[in-house]
Amino acid sequence: MTTVSLGMPRLPAAGVPDVSLPADRPATGGLVDRFGRVATDLRVSLTDRCNLRCTYCMPAEGLPTLPKDAVMTREEIVRLVGVATRDLGVRQVRFTGGEPLLRRDLVEIVRDCAALTHRPELSLTTNAVGLDSRAAALREAGLDRVNVSLDTLDPDTFATLARRPFLARTLAGIDAAAREFDLVKINAVLVRGVNLDHASELLAWCLDRGFELRFIEQMPLDADHAWDRAAMVTAAEVRDQLGERFALEPDEEPRDGAPAERFVVRDRTGRRLGRVGIIASVTEPFCGDCRRTRLTAEGGMRDCLFAHTETDLLGPLRAGADDAVLADLWRTAMWGKQAGHGMDDTGAGTDLDGSGFSQPERTMSAIGG
Ligand code: SAM
């Protein structure tokens, strides 16, 4: 393949790759790929550790954790977020994990990112265990929004799904988030035979409190490799389940690249109660509108949850790469993003369901959901 270097020639230091952009890539500043998508939304995993063991994500015994020195430090995170926002056009940054509240320096990370010249919108995805004591400090540090994962309001079902009896702690965290932040979103995964029939109750609870609930189709990112397409709860089933109690109508507001398909929720008399979202990553994929780029806790850039490859940015950063080199590495890697995750492929394969798709080695907790 022919390559052209951009800018002045640089002599790479040991461990710093010599970056040259692919010849067919336009020399624009942003994170474009060959299908014309532009990534402006960055997910940063702050840790691979979690205090829950959700059945659809982690095994009961947990996963081997990264050594401390393999995980990005606060300074490294802020440096890469700075490159993304200043040089690559990233506008939104969401901190995730693992469980980001397990980072003792989370408030400082948020504060430093909020102080960047090209300040991104900052949000957090969390299970909210322990958020009650930190929500105020996070808001003061500059956090804009919080998404909390909550699959059920029943303590026993929560303990079954999360393998930890922490419902009360999560609810305390949600209360604190509601006090501190204008918009709280709740994410729920439904599992057949466990919490599918809790969907309407969870929606009613969220609507009462002004929270926006989003149901996420279960994706094949579990450590146990127990995901089964035939058994997963589909977006269509979620709509049917909710339709037994509410009237749903498609939201008029443009989706604008958002993963959730949104519906206006009304009661049987036609009174508007709020909204609900359904993220149909498996049955109605939205890869064509994807605007995501991701950093794992050890500084690997992933262009998709389901990618089989990663581009190490932390190694070059530690080896002395300057921001321009890091930005070029990131751009080059994004240029190679696939058209889609392939879960909806048909054709021969040695995978989950006979399609061309195969599950990535990393679980959701290790990538950063
Ligand atoms: N610990 C934080 C939390 O609980 O929100 C952040 C990380 S968690 C991996 C992020 C989101 O991914 C959660 O809403 C969780 O329910 C979702 N998730 C995990 N495994 C999933 C899977 N296999 N399919 C769909 N969503 C999944």
Coordinates of C-alpha atoms and ligand atoms in Angstrom, one line a residue:
M1 CA 0.0 0.0 0.0
T2 CA 1.2 3.5 -0.8
T3 CA 1.3 5.9 2.1
V4 CA 2.0 9.6 2.4
S5 CA 3.2 11.3 5.5
L6 CA 1.5 14.4 6.7
G7 CA 3.3 17.5 7.9
M8 CA 7.0 17.7 8.6
P9 CA 9.0 14.5 8.8
R10 CA 9.6 13.4 12.3
L11 CA 12.2 11.1 13.7
P12 CA 10.3 8.6 15.8
A13 CA 11.7 7.9 19.3
A14 CA 12.1 4.3 20.3
G15 CA 8.6 2.9 20.9
V16 CA 6.9 5.7 19.0
P17 CA 5.5 4.4 15.7
D18 CA 6.3 6.3 12.5
V19 CA 2.8 7.5 11.6
S20 CA 1.8 7.8 8.0
L21 CA -1.8 8.1 7.0
P22 CA -3.2 5.8 4.3
A23 CA -3.0 7.4 0.9
D24 CA -6.7 7.2 0.3
R25 CA -7.5 9.1 3.6
P26 CA -8.4 12.7 3.2
A27 CA -6.1 15.0 5.2
T28 CA -8.9 16.4 7.4
G29 CA -8.5 16.9 11.1
G30 CA -11.4 14.8 12.3
L31 CA -11.9 11.1 12.9
V32 CA -13.4 10.2 9.6
D33 CA -13.7 6.6 8.2
R34 CA -14.0 5.4 4.7
F35 CA -17.8 5.2 4.9
G36 CA -18.0 9.0 5.6
R37 CA -18.8 8.7 9.3
V38 CA -17.2 11.2 11.6
A39 CA -16.6 10.2 15.3
T40 CA -17.3 13.0 17.7
D41 CA -18.3 10.9 20.7
L42 CA -15.6 9.4 22.9
R43 CA -16.1 6.7 25.5
V44 CA -13.3 6.4 28.0
S45 CA -13.0 3.4 30.2
L46 CA -11.4 4.5 33.5
T47 CA -11.0 1.0 35.0
D48 CA -11.7 -2.6 34.1
R49 CA -12.8 -3.4 37.7
C50 CA -16.4 -3.5 38.8
N51 CA -18.2 -4.1 42.1
L52 CA -21.1 -5.9 40.4
R53 CA -21.0 -9.2 38.4
C54 CA -23.9 -8.8 36.0
T55 CA -24.6 -12.1 34.4
Y56 CA -24.7 -10.7 30.9
C57 CA -21.3 -9.0 31.4
M58 CA -18.9 -10.7 33.8
P59 CA -18.4 -14.2 35.2
A60 CA -19.4 -14.9 38.8
E61 CA -15.8 -15.1 39.9
G62 CA -14.8 -11.8 38.1
L63 CA -12.1 -11.4 35.5
P64 CA -8.4 -11.0 36.0
T65 CA -7.8 -7.3 36.6
L66 CA -5.2 -5.2 34.9
P67 CA -2.0 -4.4 36.8
K68 CA -2.2 -0.9 38.2
D69 CA 0.6 0.4 36.1
A70 CA -1.1 -0.8 32.9
V71 CA -4.1 1.4 33.5
M72 CA -4.1 5.0 32.3
T73 CA -3.3 7.6 34.9
R74 CA -5.3 10.7 35.4
E75 CA -2.7 12.7 33.5
E76 CA -2.7 10.3 30.6
I77 CA -6.5 10.3 30.4
V78 CA -6.6 14.0 30.3
R79 CA -3.9 14.2 27.7
L80 CA -5.7 11.8 25.4
V81 CA -9.0 13.5 25.9
G82 CA -7.2 16.8 25.2
V83 CA -5.9 15.4 21.9
A84 CA -9.4 14.1 21.0
T85 CA -11.1 17.4 21.7
R86 CA -8.5 19.8 20.4
D87 CA -7.2 18.0 17.4
L88 CA -9.8 15.4 16.4
G89 CA -13.1 17.1 16.8
V90 CA -14.5 15.1 19.7
R91 CA -17.4 17.0 21.4
Q92 CA -18.8 14.5 23.9
V93 CA -16.8 12.4 26.4
R94 CA -18.5 9.7 28.5
F95 CA -16.6 8.0 31.3
T96 CA -17.4 4.4 31.8
G97 CA -15.7 1.1 32.8
G98 CA -15.8 -1.3 34.6
E99 CA -17.2 0.9 37.3
P100 CA -15.8 4.4 37.0
L101 CA -16.8 5.3 40.6
L102 CA -14.1 2.8 41.7
R103 CA -11.5 5.4 40.5
R104 CA -10.5 7.4 43.6
D105 CA -9.5 10.3 41.3
L106 CA -12.7 10.4 39.3
V107 CA -13.6 13.9 40.5
E108 CA -10.1 15.2 39.6
I109 CA -10.3 13.5 36.1
V110 CA -13.7 15.3 35.5
R111 CA -12.3 18.6 36.8
D112 CA -9.2 18.4 34.5
C113 CA -11.3 17.5 31.4
A114 CA -13.8 20.3 32.2
A115 CA -10.8 22.7 32.2
L116 CA -9.6 21.8 28.7
T117 CA -9.7 24.6 26.2
H118 CA -12.0 22.7 23.9
R119 CA -14.2 21.6 26.8
P120 CA -16.3 18.6 25.8
E121 CA -19.7 17.7 27.2
L122 CA -18.9 15.3 30.1
S123 CA -21.0 12.4 31.2
L124 CA -20.7 9.3 33.3
T125 CA -22.2 5.8 32.9
T126 CA -22.3 4.1 36.3
N127 CA -24.1 1.5 38.5
A128 CA -24.5 4.4 41.0
V129 CA -23.2 2.3 44.0
G130 CA -21.5 5.0 46.1
L131 CA -22.7 7.9 43.9
D132 CA -24.7 9.3 46.8
S133 CA -21.5 10.6 48.5
R134 CA -19.9 11.9 45.2
A135 CA -22.7 13.3 43.0
A136 CA -22.3 16.8 44.3
A137 CA -18.5 16.8 43.9
L138 CA -18.8 15.4 40.4
R139 CA -21.3 18.1 39.4
E140 CA -19.1 20.8 40.9
A141 CA -16.1 19.4 39.0
G142 CA -18.0 19.9 35.8
L143 CA -19.9 16.6 35.1
D144 CA -22.9 17.4 32.9
R145 CA -24.9 14.2 32.8
V146 CA -25.3 10.8 34.4
N147 CA -26.6 7.5 33.1
V148 CA -27.3 4.9 35.7
S149 CA -27.7 1.2 34.9
L150 CA -30.7 -0.3 36.7
D151 CA -32.4 -3.5 35.4
T152 CA -35.1 -4.0 38.0
L153 CA -36.6 -2.5 41.2
D154 CA -37.0 -5.9 42.8
P155 CA -34.2 -6.5 45.4
D156 CA -34.0 -10.3 44.8
T157 CA -34.0 -10.0 41.0
F158 CA -31.3 -7.3 41.2
A159 CA -29.2 -9.6 43.3
T160 CA -29.7 -12.4 40.8
L161 CA -28.8 -10.3 37.8
A162 CA -25.9 -8.3 39.4
R163 CA -24.9 -11.2 41.7
R164 CA -24.7 -8.5 44.5
P165 CA -27.4 -7.3 46.8
F166 CA -26.9 -3.7 46.1
L167 CA -30.3 -2.4 45.0
A168 CA -30.7 0.0 47.9
R169 CA -27.2 1.5 47.3
T170 CA -28.0 2.0 43.6
L171 CA -31.3 3.7 44.4
A172 CA -29.5 6.0 46.9
G173 CA -27.1 6.9 44.1
I174 CA -29.9 7.6 41.7
D175 CA -31.6 9.9 44.3
A176 CA -28.4 11.9 44.6
A177 CA -28.0 12.1 40.8
A178 CA -31.5 13.4 40.5
R179 CA -30.8 16.1 43.1
E180 CA -27.6 17.2 41.3
F181 CA -28.2 16.8 37.6
D182 CA -31.0 18.1 35.3
L183 CA -31.2 14.9 33.3
V184 CA -30.8 11.4 34.6
K185 CA -31.0 8.5 32.1
I186 CA -31.5 5.0 33.2
N187 CA -30.2 2.0 31.2
A188 CA -31.7 -1.4 31.5
V189 CA -30.9 -4.8 30.0
L190 CA -33.8 -7.3 29.9
V191 CA -33.2 -11.0 30.4
R192 CA -35.9 -13.5 29.5
G193 CA -37.3 -15.3 32.5
V194 CA -35.6 -12.9 34.9
N195 CA -36.7 -9.3 34.4
L196 CA -38.6 -9.1 31.1
D197 CA -41.9 -8.7 32.9
H198 CA -40.4 -5.9 35.1
A199 CA -40.1 -3.6 32.1
S200 CA -43.4 -1.7 32.5
E201 CA -43.0 -1.2 36.2
L202 CA -39.4 0.1 35.7
L203 CA -40.7 2.5 33.0
A204 CA -43.6 3.8 35.3
W205 CA -41.1 4.4 38.1
C206 CA -38.7 6.3 35.7
L207 CA -41.6 8.4 34.2
D208 CA -42.8 9.4 37.7
R209 CA -39.4 10.7 38.5
G210 CA -38.7 12.4 35.1
F211 CA -35.9 10.0 34.2
E212 CA -35.4 8.8 30.7
L213 CA -35.3 5.0 30.5
R214 CA -33.5 3.2 27.7
F215 CA -33.7 -0.5 27.2
I216 CA -30.6 -2.0 25.6
E217 CA -30.7 -5.3 23.7
Q218 CA -28.4 -7.8 25.2
M219 CA -25.2 -8.0 23.1
P220 CA -22.8 -10.9 22.8
L221 CA -20.2 -9.3 25.1
D222 CA -20.6 -11.6 28.1
A223 CA -17.6 -13.4 29.6
D224 CA -19.5 -16.7 29.9
H225 CA -20.2 -16.7 26.1
A226 CA -23.8 -17.7 27.0
W227 CA -25.5 -15.1 24.7
D228 CA -28.0 -16.7 22.5
R229 CA -29.7 -14.8 19.7
A230 CA -32.8 -16.9 19.9
A231 CA -33.1 -16.3 23.7
M232 CA -32.3 -12.6 23.8
V233 CA -35.1 -10.1 24.3
T234 CA -35.5 -8.1 21.1
A235 CA -36.5 -4.5 20.7
A236 CA -39.8 -5.6 19.2
E237 CA -40.6 -7.7 22.3
V238 CA -39.8 -4.7 24.5
R239 CA -42.2 -2.6 22.5
D240 CA -44.9 -5.3 22.8
Q241 CA -44.3 -5.7 26.6
L242 CA -44.6 -1.9 27.2
G243 CA -47.6 -1.7 24.9
E244 CA -49.6 -3.8 27.3
R245 CA -49.6 -0.9 29.7
F246 CA -48.7 2.2 27.7
A247 CA -49.2 3.7 24.3
L248 CA -45.9 4.3 22.5
E249 CA -45.6 6.6 19.5
P250 CA -42.4 7.3 17.5
D251 CA -40.8 10.5 18.7
E252 CA -40.9 13.3 16.1
E253 CA -37.5 14.7 17.2
P254 CA -34.7 13.7 14.8
R255 CA -32.6 10.8 16.1
D256 CA -29.5 12.6 15.0
G257 CA -27.1 9.7 15.3
A258 CA -28.3 8.6 18.8
P259 CA -28.3 4.8 19.4
A260 CA -31.7 4.8 21.0
E261 CA -34.9 4.9 19.0
R262 CA -37.1 7.1 21.1
F263 CA -40.9 6.9 21.7
V264 CA -43.3 9.3 23.4
V265 CA -45.1 7.4 26.1
R266 CA -48.8 8.0 26.9
D267 CA -51.3 6.4 29.3
R268 CA -54.5 4.8 28.1
T269 CA -56.3 8.2 28.2
G270 CA -53.7 9.7 25.8
R271 CA -52.0 11.8 28.5
R272 CA -48.3 12.3 27.7
L273 CA -46.1 10.7 30.4
G274 CA -42.6 11.2 29.0
R275 CA -40.3 9.3 26.7
V276 CA -38.6 5.9 26.5
G277 CA -35.7 4.8 24.3
I278 CA -34.9 1.3 22.9
I279 CA -31.3 0.5 21.8
A280 CA -31.6 -2.3 19.2
S281 CA -27.9 -2.9 18.7
V282 CA -28.5 -6.5 17.5
T283 CA -31.8 -6.6 15.7
E284 CA -31.9 -3.0 14.2
P285 CA -28.2 -2.0 14.1
F286 CA -27.4 1.7 13.6
C287 CA -23.7 1.2 12.6
G288 CA -24.3 3.5 9.5
D289 CA -24.8 6.5 11.9
C290 CA -22.1 5.5 14.5
R291 CA -20.2 8.4 15.9
R292 CA -18.2 6.6 18.5
T293 CA -14.6 6.1 19.3
R294 CA -13.4 4.3 22.4
L295 CA -10.5 4.1 24.8
T296 CA -10.0 1.1 27.0
A297 CA -8.6 1.5 30.5
E298 CA -5.2 0.6 29.2
G299 CA -5.3 3.2 26.5
G300 CA -6.3 1.1 23.5
M301 CA -8.3 2.8 20.9
R302 CA -11.3 0.8 19.6
D303 CA -13.5 1.9 16.7
C304 CA -16.3 -0.5 17.7
L305 CA -17.5 -2.5 20.7
F306 CA -17.2 -5.6 18.5
A307 CA -13.8 -4.8 16.9
H308 CA -11.2 -7.6 17.1
T309 CA -8.3 -5.2 17.0
E310 CA -7.2 -2.2 19.0
T311 CA -4.6 0.5 18.5
D312 CA -2.4 1.2 21.4
L313 CA -2.2 4.9 22.2
L314 CA -0.8 4.6 25.7
G315 CA 2.4 2.8 24.7
P316 CA 3.4 5.5 22.2
L317 CA 2.3 8.2 24.7
R318 CA 4.6 6.7 27.4
A319 CA 7.4 6.3 24.9
G320 CA 7.3 10.1 24.2
A321 CA 5.0 10.5 21.2
D322 CA 3.9 14.1 20.8
D323 CA 0.2 15.0 20.5
A324 CA 0.4 15.3 16.7
V325 CA 1.7 11.6 16.5
L326 CA -1.0 10.4 18.9
A327 CA -3.7 12.3 16.8
D328 CA -2.4 10.7 13.6
L329 CA -2.4 7.2 15.1
W330 CA -6.0 7.7 16.2
R331 CA -7.1 9.1 12.8
T332 CA -5.4 6.3 10.9
A333 CA -7.0 3.6 13.1
M334 CA -10.5 5.1 12.7
W335 CA -10.1 5.2 8.9
G336 CA -10.0 1.4 9.0
K337 CA -13.4 1.1 10.9
Q338 CA -15.6 -1.6 9.4
A339 CA -19.0 -0.7 7.9
G340 CA -20.9 -2.6 10.6
H341 CA -20.4 -4.9 13.5
G342 CA -21.6 -7.9 11.4
M343 CA -24.1 -9.4 13.9
D344 CA -26.7 -9.1 11.2
D345 CA -24.5 -10.7 8.6
T346 CA -25.5 -13.9 6.9
G347 CA -23.2 -16.5 5.4
A348 CA -20.8 -19.2 6.6
G349 CA -18.9 -18.6 9.8
T350 CA -17.6 -20.4 12.9
D351 CA -19.4 -18.3 15.3
L352 CA -22.4 -17.8 17.5
D353 CA -25.2 -18.4 15.1
G354 CA -23.8 -19.4 11.7
S355 CA -23.3 -15.8 10.5
G356 CA -20.0 -14.1 9.7
F357 CA -20.0 -12.5 13.1
S358 CA -17.7 -13.6 15.9
Q359 CA -17.7 -12.4 19.5
P360 CA -14.7 -10.2 20.5
E361 CA -12.5 -11.7 23.2
R362 CA -13.0 -8.7 25.5
T363 CA -16.2 -8.4 27.5
M364 CA -18.2 -5.3 27.9
S365 CA -16.6 -4.6 31.3
A366 CA -13.1 -4.8 29.8
I367 CA -13.9 -2.6 26.8
G368 CA -15.9 0.0 28.5
G369 CA -19.7 -0.1 27.8
Ligands
SAM1 N1 -20.4 0.0 35.5 C1 -21.1 0.9 34.7 C2 -22.5 0.7 34.6 O1 -23.0 -0.3 35.2 O2 -23.2 1.4 34.0 C3 -20.5 1.2 33.4 C4 -20.0 0.0 32.6 S1 -21.3 -1.1 32.1 C5 -20.3 -2.2 31.1 C6 -22.1 -0.1 30.9 C7 -23.4 -0.6 30.4 O3 -23.2 -1.7 29.6 C8 -24.4 -1.0 31.5 O4 -25.6 -0.3 31.2 C9 -24.7 -2.4 31.3 O5 -26.0 -2.8 31.6 C10 -24.4 -2.6 29.8 N2 -24.0 -3.9 29.4 C11 -23.0 -4.8 29.9 N3 -23.0 -5.9 29.3 C12 -23.9 -5.9 28.3 C13 -24.3 -6.7 27.3 N4 -23.8 -8.0 27.1 N5 -25.3 -6.3 26.4 C14 -25.8 -5.1 26.5 N6 -25.5 -4.2 27.5 C15 -24.6 -4.6 28.4

